[in-house]
Amino acid sequence: MNEPVRVGVVGLGTVGSGVVRLLVDSADHITRHAGRKIVVERAVCRDVEKDRGLPLAADRISSDIHDISRDPSISVAVLLVGGLEPARSMMIDLLEHGKDVVTANKALLAEHGPELFELARRKGRSIAFEPAVAGGIPIVAAISECLAANRIESIRGILNGTSNFILSTMEEDAADYAETLARAQAEGYAEADPAMDVDGTDATQKLAILAHLAFGVWVPWGDIPRTGIEEIDLDLIRFAGELGYRIRLIAVARRADDRLAMRVAPALVKIGTPLAETHGAYNAVSIIGDAVGRMFFHGLGAGQMPTASAVVADIIDTVVGRTAITFRTTGVLDADSPAARIGPADIEERSFLRFRVADKPGVLAQITGILGEHGISIASVIQHDAADAAESGVPLVIMTHACQSQAVQRAVAAIDAAGVTRGKSTCLSVLDDWTPAK
Ligand code: HSE
């Protein structure tokens, strides 16, 4: 048997603790896959005194990253610290000291990927990051290895478990947004500060990483148009349901001539199609490759053991040398990657519009008139008889036929400016094209 490989774990939060447990509890099985024992030599964390009940002796836990980076017996470091700093400095320290790194930190890669990957290459080391995107789903390996023969045409996914939990629970329990967010936090699905989950940042950073792997271009995540789920209310979910759809936060990247059409936004997906049937904290990714056709991946995108599963798989890949080969040969997150040209913002698709209007003569005619002036054709209209029209107006819902998305945006702005609506109107894309790839 080969010498054991010694691993250092940086960060003993939910995922870090899960990784230590998995490495110990499944040691025999992991040894079989890695061809040698993988031993947790040391962990560093902020709160050394905290009892986590881990199978790791107290003298193996400390608070100084140097205890891992300067320990020559440790060859692989697992960086499970979120945010940009001190995570970036820690990653640099680990690479400078010759460690191969496995990380779940997608914000760090989306923000500083090229710099860190360049450093790893210079040092002859590797960075593995399967757990950074869609938790337990092996989507990084799927795109960069298993589907390598394909020109990827599009990626469409639910990449944030917290927002998917909120949207699907609102529908299933007929609960409002604030109540469901509070429940997500109480049940441990949402962070104490869930801002980056619900405003779409987390999904956008993951999409930027996937787009880089799939399309070979560097995508600054801040350039990707992004809308969160904060303004999705129960009425919108109910109206979408009446039309046969669910609302999901969907990340999209697809080839459009010499550009990538990308965005993260709540959208309508047809009930019965895989993205609409992705419930709770699950993630899902649909990919179209020119040779393989459409593929669909579904699994838990967050949580202790699903994420630990991806971390440990990356540790094994690093130990057996697969990560180094992929890292060297695919030019993954190469600093020289061309920057993505994002756009066109104009996409031909159906739109779902919700206005709040005064229930009086001429209002519907005025709205449909403005839509008509912008060349937008209406597929269906819903307005329910409201016994007591609220001060905020009655909801009027319009589904359009496929048309240029920018024309719809302009029409909705013109309708809001015409003074016939109360409050800001809502415009969501309808993702209908669930057809097999050509
Ligand atoms: N907060 C993320 C989510 C998990 O809710 O999907 C970590 O990426």
Coordinates of N, CA and C and ligand atoms in Angstrom, one line a residue, residues 15 104 106 131-135 159-164 189-191 196-197 202-203 206 281-283 301-303 307, ligand 1:
V15 N -19.7 22.4 6.4 CA -19.2 21.5 5.3 C -17.8 20.9 5.8
A104 N -14.7 25.0 -1.9 CA -16.1 25.1 -2.2 C -16.5 26.6 -2.4
K106 N -17.2 29.6 -4.2 CA -17.5 30.0 -5.5 C -17.3 31.5 -5.7
P131 N -17.3 21.2 -5.4 CA -18.3 21.6 -4.5 C -18.7 23.1 -4.6
A132 N -18.0 23.9 -5.4 CA -18.3 25.3 -5.5 C -19.6 25.5 -6.3
V133 N -20.0 24.6 -7.2 CA -21.1 24.8 -8.0 C -22.1 23.6 -7.9
A134 N -23.3 23.9 -7.5 CA -24.4 22.9 -7.4 C -24.1 21.8 -6.4
G135 N -23.3 22.1 -5.3 CA -23.1 21.2 -4.2 C -22.8 19.8 -4.6
L159 N -29.4 27.0 -9.6 CA -28.1 26.8 -9.0 C -28.1 27.3 -7.5
N160 N -29.3 27.7 -7.0 CA -29.3 28.2 -5.6 C -30.4 27.4 -4.8
G161 N -30.0 26.6 -3.9 CA -31.0 25.8 -3.1 C -31.9 26.6 -2.3
T162 N -31.3 27.7 -1.7 CA -32.1 28.5 -0.7 C -33.3 29.1 -1.5
S163 N -33.0 29.7 -2.6 CA -34.1 30.4 -3.3 C -35.1 29.4 -3.9
N164 N -34.6 28.2 -4.3 CA -35.5 27.2 -4.8 C -36.4 26.7 -3.7
Y189 N -31.9 26.2 6.0 CA -31.6 26.2 4.6 C -31.0 27.5 4.1
A190 N -31.4 28.6 4.8 CA -30.8 29.9 4.4 C -29.8 30.4 5.4
E191 N -28.8 31.1 4.9 CA -27.8 31.7 5.8 C -28.5 32.7 6.7
M196 N -27.2 37.1 -0.5 CA -26.6 36.7 -1.8 C -27.3 35.5 -2.4
D197 N -28.1 34.8 -1.6 CA -28.9 33.7 -2.1 C -30.2 34.3 -2.8
D202 N -25.4 34.5 -5.6 CA -24.8 33.1 -5.5 C -24.9 32.4 -6.8
A203 N -26.1 32.4 -7.4 CA -26.4 31.7 -8.6 C -25.6 32.3 -9.8
K206 N -22.0 31.1 -9.7 CA -21.9 29.7 -10.1 C -22.0 29.7 -11.6
A281 N -34.6 22.3 -1.6 CA -33.2 22.8 -1.7 C -32.5 22.1 -2.8
Y282 N -33.2 21.4 -3.7 CA -32.5 20.8 -4.8 C -32.0 21.8 -5.9
N283 N -31.0 21.4 -6.6 CA -30.4 22.2 -7.7 C -30.7 21.3 -8.9
G301 N -28.0 20.8 -3.8 CA -27.0 21.8 -4.2 C -26.4 22.4 -3.0
A302 N -26.8 22.0 -1.8 CA -26.3 22.6 -0.6 C -26.4 21.6 0.5
G303 N -25.9 22.0 1.7 CA -26.1 21.1 2.8 C -24.8 20.3 3.1
T307 N -22.5 18.5 0.0 CA -21.3 19.2 -0.4 C -20.0 18.5 0.0
Ligands
HSE1 N1 -26.2 29.1 -0.3 C1 -26.1 28.1 -1.4 C2 -27.5 27.7 -1.8 C3 -25.3 26.9 -1.1 O1 -28.5 28.0 -1.1 O2 -27.6 27.0 -2.8 C4 -23.8 27.2 -1.2 O3 -23.5 27.5 -2.5

